[in-house]
PDB file of C-alpha atoms and ligand atoms in Angstrom:
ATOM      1  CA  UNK A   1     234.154  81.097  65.183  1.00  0.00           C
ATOM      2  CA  UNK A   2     234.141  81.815  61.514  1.00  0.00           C
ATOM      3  CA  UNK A   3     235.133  85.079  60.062  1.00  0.00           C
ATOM      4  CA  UNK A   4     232.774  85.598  56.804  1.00  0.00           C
ATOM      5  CA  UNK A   5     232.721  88.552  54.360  1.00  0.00           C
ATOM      6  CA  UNK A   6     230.766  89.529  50.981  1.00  0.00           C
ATOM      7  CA  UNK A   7     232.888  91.659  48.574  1.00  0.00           C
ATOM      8  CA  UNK A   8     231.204  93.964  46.811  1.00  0.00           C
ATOM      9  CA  UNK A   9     232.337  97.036  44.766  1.00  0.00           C
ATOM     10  CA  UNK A  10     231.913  99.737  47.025  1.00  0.00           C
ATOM     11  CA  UNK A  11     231.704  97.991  50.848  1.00  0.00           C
ATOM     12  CA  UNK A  12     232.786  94.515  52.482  1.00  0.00           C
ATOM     13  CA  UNK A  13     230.540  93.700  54.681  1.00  0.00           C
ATOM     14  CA  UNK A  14     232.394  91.397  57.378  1.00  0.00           C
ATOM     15  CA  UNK A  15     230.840  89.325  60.237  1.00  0.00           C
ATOM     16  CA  UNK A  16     232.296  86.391  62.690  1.00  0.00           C
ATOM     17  CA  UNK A  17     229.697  83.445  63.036  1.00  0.00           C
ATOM     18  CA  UNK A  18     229.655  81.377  66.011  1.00  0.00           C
ATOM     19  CA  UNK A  19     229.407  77.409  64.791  1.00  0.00           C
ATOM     20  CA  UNK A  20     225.850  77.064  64.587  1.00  0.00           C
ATOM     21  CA  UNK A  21     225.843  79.810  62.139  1.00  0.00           C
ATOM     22  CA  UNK A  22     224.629  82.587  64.148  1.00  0.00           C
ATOM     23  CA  UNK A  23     226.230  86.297  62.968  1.00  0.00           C
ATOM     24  CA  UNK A  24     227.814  88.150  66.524  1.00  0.00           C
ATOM     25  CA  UNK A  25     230.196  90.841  65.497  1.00  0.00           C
ATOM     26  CA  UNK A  26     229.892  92.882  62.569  1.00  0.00           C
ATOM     27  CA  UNK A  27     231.185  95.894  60.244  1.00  0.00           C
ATOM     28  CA  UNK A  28     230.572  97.182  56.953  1.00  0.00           C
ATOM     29  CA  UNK A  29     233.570  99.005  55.365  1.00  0.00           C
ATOM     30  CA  UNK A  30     234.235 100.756  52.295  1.00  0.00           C
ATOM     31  CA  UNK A  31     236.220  97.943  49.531  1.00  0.00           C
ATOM     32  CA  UNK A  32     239.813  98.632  48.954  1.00  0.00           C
ATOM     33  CA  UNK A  33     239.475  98.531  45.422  1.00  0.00           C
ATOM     34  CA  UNK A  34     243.031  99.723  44.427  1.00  0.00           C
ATOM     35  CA  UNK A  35     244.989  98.571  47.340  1.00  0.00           C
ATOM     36  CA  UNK A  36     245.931  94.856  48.548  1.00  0.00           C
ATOM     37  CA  UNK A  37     247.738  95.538  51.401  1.00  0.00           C
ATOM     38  CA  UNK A  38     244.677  97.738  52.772  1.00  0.00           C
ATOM     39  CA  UNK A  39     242.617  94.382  51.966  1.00  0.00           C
ATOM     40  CA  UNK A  40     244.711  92.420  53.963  1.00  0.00           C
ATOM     41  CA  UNK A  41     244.964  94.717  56.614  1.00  0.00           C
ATOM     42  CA  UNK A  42     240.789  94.700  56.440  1.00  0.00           C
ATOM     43  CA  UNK A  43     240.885  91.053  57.245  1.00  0.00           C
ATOM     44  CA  UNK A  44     243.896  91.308  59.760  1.00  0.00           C
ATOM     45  CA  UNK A  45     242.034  94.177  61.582  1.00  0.00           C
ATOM     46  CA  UNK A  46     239.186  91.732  62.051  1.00  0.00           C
ATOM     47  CA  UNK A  47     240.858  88.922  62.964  1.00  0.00           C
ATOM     48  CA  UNK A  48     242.320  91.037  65.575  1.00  0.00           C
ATOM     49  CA  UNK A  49     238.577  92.298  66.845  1.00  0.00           C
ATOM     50  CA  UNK A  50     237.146  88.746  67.529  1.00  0.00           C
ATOM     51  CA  UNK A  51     239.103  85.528  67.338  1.00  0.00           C
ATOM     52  CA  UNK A  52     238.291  83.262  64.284  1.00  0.00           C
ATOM     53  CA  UNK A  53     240.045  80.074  63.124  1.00  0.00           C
ATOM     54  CA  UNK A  54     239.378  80.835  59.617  1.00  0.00           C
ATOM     55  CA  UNK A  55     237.976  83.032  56.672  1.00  0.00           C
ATOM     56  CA  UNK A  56     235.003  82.342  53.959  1.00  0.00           C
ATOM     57  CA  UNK A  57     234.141  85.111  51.474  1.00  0.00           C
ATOM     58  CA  UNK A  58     232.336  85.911  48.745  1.00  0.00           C
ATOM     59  CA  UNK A  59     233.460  88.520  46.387  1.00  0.00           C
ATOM     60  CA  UNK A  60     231.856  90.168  42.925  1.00  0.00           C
ATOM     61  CA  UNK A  61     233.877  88.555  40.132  1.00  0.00           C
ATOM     62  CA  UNK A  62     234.696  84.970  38.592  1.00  0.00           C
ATOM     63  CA  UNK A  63     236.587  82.348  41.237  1.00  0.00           C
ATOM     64  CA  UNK A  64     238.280  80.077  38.753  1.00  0.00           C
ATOM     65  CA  UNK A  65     237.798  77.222  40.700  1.00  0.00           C
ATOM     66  CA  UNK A  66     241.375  75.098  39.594  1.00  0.00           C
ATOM     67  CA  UNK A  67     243.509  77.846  40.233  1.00  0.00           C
ATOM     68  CA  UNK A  68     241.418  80.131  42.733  1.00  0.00           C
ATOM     69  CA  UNK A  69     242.488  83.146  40.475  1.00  0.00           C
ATOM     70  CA  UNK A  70     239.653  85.567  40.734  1.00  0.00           C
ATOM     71  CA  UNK A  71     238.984  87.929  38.117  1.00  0.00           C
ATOM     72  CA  UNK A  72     236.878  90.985  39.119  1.00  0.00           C
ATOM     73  CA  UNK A  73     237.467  94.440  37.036  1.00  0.00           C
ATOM     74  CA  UNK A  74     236.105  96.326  39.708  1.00  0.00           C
ATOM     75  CA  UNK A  75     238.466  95.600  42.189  1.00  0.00           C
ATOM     76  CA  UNK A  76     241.658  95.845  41.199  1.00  0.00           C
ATOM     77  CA  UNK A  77     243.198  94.867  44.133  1.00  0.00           C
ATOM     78  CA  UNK A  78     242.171  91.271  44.352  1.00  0.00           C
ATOM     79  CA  UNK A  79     241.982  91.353  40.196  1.00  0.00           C
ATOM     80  CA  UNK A  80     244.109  87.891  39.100  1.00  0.00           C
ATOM     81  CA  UNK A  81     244.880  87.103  42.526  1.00  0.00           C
ATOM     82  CA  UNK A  82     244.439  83.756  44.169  1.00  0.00           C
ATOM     83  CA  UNK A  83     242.964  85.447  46.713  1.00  0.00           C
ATOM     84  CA  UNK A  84     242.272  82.327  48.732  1.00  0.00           C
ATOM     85  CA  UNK A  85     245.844  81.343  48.852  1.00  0.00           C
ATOM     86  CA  UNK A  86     247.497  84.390  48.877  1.00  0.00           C
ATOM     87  CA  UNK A  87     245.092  86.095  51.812  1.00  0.00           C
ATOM     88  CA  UNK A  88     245.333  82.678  53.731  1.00  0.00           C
ATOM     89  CA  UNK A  89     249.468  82.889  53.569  1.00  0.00           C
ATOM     90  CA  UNK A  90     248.949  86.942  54.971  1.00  0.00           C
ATOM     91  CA  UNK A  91     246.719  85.745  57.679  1.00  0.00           C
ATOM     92  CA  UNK A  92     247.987  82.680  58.615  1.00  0.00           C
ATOM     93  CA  UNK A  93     244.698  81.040  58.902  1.00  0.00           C
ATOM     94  CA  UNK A  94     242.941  78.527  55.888  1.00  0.00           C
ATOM     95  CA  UNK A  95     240.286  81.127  53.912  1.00  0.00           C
ATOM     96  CA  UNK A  96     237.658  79.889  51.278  1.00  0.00           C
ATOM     97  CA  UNK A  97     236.405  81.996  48.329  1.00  0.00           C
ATOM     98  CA  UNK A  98     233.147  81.575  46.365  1.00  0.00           C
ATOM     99  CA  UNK A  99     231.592  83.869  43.498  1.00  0.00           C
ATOM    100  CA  UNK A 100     228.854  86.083  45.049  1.00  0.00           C
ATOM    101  CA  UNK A 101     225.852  85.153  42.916  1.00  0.00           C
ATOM    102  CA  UNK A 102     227.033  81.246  43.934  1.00  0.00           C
ATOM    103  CA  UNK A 103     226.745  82.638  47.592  1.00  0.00           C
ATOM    104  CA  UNK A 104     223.542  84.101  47.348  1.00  0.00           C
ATOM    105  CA  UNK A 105     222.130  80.774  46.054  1.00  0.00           C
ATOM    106  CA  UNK A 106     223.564  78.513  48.070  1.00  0.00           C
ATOM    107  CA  UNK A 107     222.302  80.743  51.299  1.00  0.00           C
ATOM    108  CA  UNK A 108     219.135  81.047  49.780  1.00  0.00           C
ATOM    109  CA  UNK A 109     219.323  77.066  49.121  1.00  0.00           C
ATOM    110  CA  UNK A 110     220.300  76.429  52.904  1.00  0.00           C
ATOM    111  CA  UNK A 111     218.308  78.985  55.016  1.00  0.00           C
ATOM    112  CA  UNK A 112     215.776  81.180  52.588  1.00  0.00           C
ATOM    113  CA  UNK A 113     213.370  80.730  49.869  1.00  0.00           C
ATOM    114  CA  UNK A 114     215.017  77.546  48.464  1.00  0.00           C
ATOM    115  CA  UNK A 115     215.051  75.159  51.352  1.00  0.00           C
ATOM    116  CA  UNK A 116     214.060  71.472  50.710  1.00  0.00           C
ATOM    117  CA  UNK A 117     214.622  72.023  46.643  1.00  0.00           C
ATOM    118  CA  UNK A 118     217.454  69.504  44.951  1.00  0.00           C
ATOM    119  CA  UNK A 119     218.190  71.811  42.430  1.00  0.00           C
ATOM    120  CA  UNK A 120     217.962  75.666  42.941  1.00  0.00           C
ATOM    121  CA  UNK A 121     218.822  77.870  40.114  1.00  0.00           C
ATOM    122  CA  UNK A 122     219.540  81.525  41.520  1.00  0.00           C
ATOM    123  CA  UNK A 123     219.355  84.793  39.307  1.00  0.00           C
ATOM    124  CA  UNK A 124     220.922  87.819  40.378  1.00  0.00           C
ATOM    125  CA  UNK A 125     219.177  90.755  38.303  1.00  0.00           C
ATOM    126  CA  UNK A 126     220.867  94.234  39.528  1.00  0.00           C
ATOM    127  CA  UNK A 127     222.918  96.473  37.434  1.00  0.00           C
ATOM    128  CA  UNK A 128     223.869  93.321  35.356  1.00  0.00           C
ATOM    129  CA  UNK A 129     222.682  89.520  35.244  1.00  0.00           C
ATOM    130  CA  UNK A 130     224.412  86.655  36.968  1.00  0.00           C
ATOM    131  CA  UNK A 131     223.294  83.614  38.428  1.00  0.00           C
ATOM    132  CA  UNK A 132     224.039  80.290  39.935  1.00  0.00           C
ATOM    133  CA  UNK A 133     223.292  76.682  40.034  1.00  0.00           C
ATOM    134  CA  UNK A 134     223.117  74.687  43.533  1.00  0.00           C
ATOM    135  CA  UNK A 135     222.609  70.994  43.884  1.00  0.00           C
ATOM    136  CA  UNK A 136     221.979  68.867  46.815  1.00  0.00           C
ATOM    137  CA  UNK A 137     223.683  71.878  48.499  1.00  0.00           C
ATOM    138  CA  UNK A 138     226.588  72.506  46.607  1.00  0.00           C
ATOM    139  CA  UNK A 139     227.509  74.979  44.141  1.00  0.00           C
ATOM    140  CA  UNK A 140     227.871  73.688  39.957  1.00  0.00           C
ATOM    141  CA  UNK A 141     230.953  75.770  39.375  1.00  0.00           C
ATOM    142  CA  UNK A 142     231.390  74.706  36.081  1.00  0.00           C
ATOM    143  CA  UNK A 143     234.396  75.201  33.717  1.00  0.00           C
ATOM    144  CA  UNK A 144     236.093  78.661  34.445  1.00  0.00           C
ATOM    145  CA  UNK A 145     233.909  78.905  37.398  1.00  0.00           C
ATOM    146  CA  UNK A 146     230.886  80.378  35.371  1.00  0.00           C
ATOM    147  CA  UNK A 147     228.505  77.665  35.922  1.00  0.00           C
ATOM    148  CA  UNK A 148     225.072  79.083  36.607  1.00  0.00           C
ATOM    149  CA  UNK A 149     226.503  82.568  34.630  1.00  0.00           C
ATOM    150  CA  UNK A 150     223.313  82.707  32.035  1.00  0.00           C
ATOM    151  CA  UNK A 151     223.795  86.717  31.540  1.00  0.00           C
ATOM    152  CA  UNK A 152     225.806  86.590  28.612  1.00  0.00           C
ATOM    153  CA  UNK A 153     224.843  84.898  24.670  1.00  0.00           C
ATOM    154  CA  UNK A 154     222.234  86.534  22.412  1.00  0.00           C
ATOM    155  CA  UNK A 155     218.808  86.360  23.415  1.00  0.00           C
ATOM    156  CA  UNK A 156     217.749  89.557  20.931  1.00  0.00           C
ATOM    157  CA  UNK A 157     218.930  88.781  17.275  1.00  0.00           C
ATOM    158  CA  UNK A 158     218.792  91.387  14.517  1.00  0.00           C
ATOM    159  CA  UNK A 159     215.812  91.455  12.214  1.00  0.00           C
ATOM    160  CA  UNK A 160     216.964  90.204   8.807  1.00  0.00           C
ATOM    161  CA  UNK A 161     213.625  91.850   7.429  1.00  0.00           C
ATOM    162  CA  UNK A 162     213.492  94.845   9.550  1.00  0.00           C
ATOM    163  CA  UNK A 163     217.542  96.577  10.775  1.00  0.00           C
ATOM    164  CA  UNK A 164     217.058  98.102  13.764  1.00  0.00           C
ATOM    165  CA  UNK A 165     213.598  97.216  14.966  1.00  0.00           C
ATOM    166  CA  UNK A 166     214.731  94.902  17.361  1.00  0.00           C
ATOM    167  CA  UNK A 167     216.041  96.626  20.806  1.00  0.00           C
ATOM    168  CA  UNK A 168     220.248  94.654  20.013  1.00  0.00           C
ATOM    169  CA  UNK A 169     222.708  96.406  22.325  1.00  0.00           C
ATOM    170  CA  UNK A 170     226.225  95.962  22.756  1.00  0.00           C
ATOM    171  CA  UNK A 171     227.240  94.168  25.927  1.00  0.00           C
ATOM    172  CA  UNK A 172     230.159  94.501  28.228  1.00  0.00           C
ATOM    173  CA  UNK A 173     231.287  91.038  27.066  1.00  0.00           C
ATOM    174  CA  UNK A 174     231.970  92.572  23.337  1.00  0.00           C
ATOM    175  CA  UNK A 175     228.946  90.582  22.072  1.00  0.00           C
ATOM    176  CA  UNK A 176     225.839  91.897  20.946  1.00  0.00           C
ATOM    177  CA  UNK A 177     221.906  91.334  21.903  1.00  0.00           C
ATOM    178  CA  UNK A 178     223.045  89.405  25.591  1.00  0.00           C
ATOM    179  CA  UNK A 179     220.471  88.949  28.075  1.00  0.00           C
ATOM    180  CA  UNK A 180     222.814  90.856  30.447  1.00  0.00           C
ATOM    181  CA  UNK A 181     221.583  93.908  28.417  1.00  0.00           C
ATOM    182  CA  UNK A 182     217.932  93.864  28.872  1.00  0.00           C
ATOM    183  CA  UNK A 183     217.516  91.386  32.147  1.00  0.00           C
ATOM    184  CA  UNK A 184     219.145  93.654  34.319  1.00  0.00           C
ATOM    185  CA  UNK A 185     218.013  97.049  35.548  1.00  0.00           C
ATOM    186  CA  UNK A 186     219.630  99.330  33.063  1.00  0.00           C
ATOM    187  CA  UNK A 187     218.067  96.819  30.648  1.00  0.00           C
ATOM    188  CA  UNK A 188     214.868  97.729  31.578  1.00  0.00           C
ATOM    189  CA  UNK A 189     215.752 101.420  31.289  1.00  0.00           C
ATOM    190  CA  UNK A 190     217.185 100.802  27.556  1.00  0.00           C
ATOM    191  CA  UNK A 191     214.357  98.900  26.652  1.00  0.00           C
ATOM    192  CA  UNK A 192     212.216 101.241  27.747  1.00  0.00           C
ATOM    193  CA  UNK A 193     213.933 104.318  26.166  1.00  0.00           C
ATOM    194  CA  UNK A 194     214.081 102.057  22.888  1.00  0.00           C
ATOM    195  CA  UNK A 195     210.185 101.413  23.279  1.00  0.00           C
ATOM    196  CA  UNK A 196     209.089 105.154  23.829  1.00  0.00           C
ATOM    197  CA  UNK A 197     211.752 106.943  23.230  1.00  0.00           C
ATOM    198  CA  UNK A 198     211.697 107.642  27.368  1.00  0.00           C
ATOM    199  CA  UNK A 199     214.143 108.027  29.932  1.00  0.00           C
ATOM    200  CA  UNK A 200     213.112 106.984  33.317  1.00  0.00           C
ATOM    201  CA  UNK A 201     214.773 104.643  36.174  1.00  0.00           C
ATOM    202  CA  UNK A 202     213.913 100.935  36.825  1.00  0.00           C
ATOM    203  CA  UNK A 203     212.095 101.966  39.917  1.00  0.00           C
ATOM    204  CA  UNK A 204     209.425 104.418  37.822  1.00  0.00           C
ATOM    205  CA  UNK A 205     208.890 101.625  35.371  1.00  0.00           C
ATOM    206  CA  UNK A 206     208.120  98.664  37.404  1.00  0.00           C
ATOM    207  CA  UNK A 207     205.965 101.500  40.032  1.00  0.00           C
ATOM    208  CA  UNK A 208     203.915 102.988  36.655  1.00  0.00           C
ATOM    209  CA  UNK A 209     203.745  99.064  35.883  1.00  0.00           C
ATOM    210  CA  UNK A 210     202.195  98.221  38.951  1.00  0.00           C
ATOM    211  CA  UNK A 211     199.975 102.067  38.511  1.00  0.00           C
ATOM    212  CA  UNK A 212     198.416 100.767  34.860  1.00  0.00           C
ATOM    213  CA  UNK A 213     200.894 103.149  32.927  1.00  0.00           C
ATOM    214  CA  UNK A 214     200.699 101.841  29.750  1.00  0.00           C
ATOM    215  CA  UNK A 215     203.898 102.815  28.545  1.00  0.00           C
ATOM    216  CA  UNK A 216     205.448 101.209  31.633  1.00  0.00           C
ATOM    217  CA  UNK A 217     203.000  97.873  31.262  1.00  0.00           C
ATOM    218  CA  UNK A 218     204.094  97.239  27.697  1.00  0.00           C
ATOM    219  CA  UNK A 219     207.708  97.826  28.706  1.00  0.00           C
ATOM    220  CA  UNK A 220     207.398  94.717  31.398  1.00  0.00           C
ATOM    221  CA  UNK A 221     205.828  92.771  28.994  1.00  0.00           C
ATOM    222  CA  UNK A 222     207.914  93.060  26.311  1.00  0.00           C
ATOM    223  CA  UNK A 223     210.865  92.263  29.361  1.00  0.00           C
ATOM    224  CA  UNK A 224     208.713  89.246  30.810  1.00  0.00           C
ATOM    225  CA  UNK A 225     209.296  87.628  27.119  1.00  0.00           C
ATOM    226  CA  UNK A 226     212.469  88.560  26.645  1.00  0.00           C
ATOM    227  CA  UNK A 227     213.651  87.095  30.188  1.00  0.00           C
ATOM    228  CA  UNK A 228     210.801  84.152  30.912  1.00  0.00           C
ATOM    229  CA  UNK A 229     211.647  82.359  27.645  1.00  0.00           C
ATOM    230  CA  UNK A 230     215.352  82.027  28.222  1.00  0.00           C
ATOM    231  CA  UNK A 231     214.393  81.463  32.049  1.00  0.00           C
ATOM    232  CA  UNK A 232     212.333  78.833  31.262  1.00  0.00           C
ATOM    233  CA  UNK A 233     214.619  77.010  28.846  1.00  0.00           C
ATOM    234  CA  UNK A 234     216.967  76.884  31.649  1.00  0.00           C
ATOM    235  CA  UNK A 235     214.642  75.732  34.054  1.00  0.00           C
ATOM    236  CA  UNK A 236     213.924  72.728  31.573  1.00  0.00           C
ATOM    237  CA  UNK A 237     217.635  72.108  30.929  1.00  0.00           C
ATOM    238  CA  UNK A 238     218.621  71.692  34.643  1.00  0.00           C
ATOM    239  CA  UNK A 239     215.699  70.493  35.989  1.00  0.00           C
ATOM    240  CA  UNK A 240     215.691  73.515  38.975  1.00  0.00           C
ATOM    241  CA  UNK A 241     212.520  73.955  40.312  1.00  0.00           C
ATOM    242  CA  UNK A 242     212.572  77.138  41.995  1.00  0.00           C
ATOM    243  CA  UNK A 243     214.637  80.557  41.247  1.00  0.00           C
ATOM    244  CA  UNK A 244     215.540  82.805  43.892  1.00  0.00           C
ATOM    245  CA  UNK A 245     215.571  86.263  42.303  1.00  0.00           C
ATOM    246  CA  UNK A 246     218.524  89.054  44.487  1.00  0.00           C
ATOM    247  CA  UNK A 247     219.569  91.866  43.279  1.00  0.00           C
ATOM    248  CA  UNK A 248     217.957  95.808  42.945  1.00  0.00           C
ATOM    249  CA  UNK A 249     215.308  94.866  40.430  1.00  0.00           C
ATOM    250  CA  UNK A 250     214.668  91.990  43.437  1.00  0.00           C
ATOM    251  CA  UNK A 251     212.609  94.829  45.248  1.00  0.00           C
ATOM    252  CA  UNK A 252     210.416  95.015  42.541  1.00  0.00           C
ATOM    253  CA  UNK A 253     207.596  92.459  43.731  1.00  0.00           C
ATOM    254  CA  UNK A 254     205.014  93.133  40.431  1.00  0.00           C
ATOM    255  CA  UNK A 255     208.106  93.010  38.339  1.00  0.00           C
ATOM    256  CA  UNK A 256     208.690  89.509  39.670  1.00  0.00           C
ATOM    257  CA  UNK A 257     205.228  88.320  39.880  1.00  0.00           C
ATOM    258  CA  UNK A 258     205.209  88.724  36.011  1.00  0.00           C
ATOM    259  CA  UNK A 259     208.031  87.226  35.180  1.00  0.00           C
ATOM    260  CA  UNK A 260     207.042  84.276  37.452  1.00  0.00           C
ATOM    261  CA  UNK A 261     203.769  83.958  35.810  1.00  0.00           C
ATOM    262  CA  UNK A 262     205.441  84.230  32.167  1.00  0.00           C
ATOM    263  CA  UNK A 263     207.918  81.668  33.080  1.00  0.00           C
ATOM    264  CA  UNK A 264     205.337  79.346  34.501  1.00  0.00           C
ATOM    265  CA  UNK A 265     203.363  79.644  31.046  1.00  0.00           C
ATOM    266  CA  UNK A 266     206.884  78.602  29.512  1.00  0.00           C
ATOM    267  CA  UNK A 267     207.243  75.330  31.604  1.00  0.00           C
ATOM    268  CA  UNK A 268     205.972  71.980  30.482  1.00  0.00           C
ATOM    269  CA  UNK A 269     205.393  70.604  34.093  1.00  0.00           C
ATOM    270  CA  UNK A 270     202.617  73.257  35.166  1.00  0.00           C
ATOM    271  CA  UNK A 271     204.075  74.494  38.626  1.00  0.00           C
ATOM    272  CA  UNK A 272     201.269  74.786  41.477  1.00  0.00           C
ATOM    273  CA  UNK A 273     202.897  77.131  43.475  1.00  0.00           C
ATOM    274  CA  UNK A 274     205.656  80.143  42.084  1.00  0.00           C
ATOM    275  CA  UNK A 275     208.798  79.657  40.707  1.00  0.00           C
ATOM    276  CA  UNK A 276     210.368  82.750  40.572  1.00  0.00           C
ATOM    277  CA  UNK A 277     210.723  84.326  44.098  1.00  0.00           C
ATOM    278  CA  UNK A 278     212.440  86.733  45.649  1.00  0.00           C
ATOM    279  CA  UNK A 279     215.012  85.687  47.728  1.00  0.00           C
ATOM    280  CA  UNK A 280     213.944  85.980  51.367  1.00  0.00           C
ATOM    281  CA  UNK A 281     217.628  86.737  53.183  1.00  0.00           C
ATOM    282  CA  UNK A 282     217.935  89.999  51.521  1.00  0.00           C
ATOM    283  CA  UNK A 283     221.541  91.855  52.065  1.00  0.00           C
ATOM    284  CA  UNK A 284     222.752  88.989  54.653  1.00  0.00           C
ATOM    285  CA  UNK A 285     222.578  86.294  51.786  1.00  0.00           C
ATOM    286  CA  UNK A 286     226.372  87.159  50.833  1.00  0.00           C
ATOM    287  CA  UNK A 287     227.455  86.760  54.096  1.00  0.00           C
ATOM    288  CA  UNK A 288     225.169  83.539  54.620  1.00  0.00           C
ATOM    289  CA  UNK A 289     226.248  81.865  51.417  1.00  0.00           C
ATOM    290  CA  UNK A 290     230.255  82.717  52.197  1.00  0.00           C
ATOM    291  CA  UNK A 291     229.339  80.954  55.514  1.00  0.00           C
ATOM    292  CA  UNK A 292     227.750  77.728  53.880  1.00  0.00           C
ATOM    293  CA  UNK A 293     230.371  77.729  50.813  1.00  0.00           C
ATOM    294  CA  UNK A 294     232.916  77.089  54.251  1.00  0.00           C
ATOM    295  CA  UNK A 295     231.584  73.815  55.145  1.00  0.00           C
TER     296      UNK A 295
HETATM  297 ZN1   ZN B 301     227.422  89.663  26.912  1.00  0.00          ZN
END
């Protein structure tokens, strides 16, 4: 038996899996955030429920993948840890640690949407934009551990002949114009707000989308191009043929179905069949991946 968990900001979900990868016992548990001792004692407490030999998780945040420091500025208390060696030393049993957008493709490579492609790249498009690259099975970690992490470089520049009519925000990163701040849900909101001068949630866009709103329909658009065209370079560069899409924005089937269809007209090999897919394990692909990542 294998103990796996996915990290998130606000709840670990934690589940044993019997060896042929089948989840038994299972929680879901608020994140201690703040305190490491109360994230041991997480882990301990489960260990203590159902008897597994060792631990794979997946947590929000970067895994460098020489030292195993993990850098997540949500949670503090696993923040510049090596969580993998310092939570296996606690336990007292060996515990693996993989980047969640990593787990979600690598689960969605193994058992979802992905199966039977060499090269999957996964996109995680929620309240931000991560991603990651799996091939033959195995995660591209990359230097620093952000292979596959395509959120962040300038996809809007400035117009040199028009200031300001281009929708450039400032990102998190300290850069300008990033993908991260139009691909992922709140992008959609500020492009939207920047296109109409409208406030409304991701979930009333892509809906009046879908409804022929033509405020809403030229918002997506203008989206699709922003996010195909990078997607598509991508695609080109490392020769993935299919894109699992998690994350909120996910749930938003015409949202994807566009930005399939403007990625497809992007690609030089014309693809029969979609690219860009939801993923199909929903909120177990965490948990799946974190099982996979542990060999
Ligand atoms: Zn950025």
């Amino acid at each position: 038996m294998r103990l796996c968990a996915d990290v998130g900001g606000s709840f670990v979900e934690i589940a044993a899996f019997d060896d042929a990868g089948a989840i038994g016992w299972r929680r879901k548990l608020p994140t201690p955030v703040d305190d490491w001792a109360a994230f041991v004692a997480l882990f301990a407490d489960a260990l203590a429920a159902v008897a597994c030999d060792r631990v794979s998780i997946a947590t929000a945040g970067l895994v460098n993948p020489r030292s195993g420091i993990v850098t997540s500025a949500n949670i503090r208390s696993i923040d510049g840890r090596a969580l993998g060696e310092e939570l296996s030393a606690a336990l007292g049993v060996p515990v693996r640690v993989v980047n969640d957008a990593d787990a979600f493709v690598l689960a969605e490579a193994a058992r979802g949407v992905a199966v039977g492609h060499a090269r999957v790249f996964g996109i995680i498009l929620g309240t931000g934009v991560g991603g990651g690259l799996v091939e033959h099975g195995r995660i591209v970690s990359g230097a620093g551990g952000i292979g596959g992490e395509w959120g962040h470089g300038q996809v809007v520049p400035e117009s040199r002949i028009a200031p300001g009519a281009n929708p450039v925000f400032a990102c998190g990163c300290g850069r300008k114009g990033c993908l991260d701040t139009i691909g992922s849900a709140r992008g959609l909101e500020r492009l939207h707000r920047f296109l109409h001068g409208v406030d409304a949630d991701s979930i009333a866009i892509t809906r009046g989308a879908e409804g022929g709103d033509a405020q809403s329909v030229a918002t997506v658009d203008y989206w699709c191009d922003l996010v195909g065209g990078p997607l598509a370079m991508l695609l080109h560069a490392v020769s993935a043929t299919i894109v699992p899409v998690g994350g909120g924005l996910a749930n938003a089937r015409g949202l994807i179905a566009a930005l399939d269809a403007r990625v497809r007209a992007n690609l030089l090999t014309p693809a029969a069949t979609a690219v860009v897919v939801p993923g199909r394990l929903g909120a177990d692909a965490g948990l799946i991946g974190a099982f996979v990542a542990g060999g």
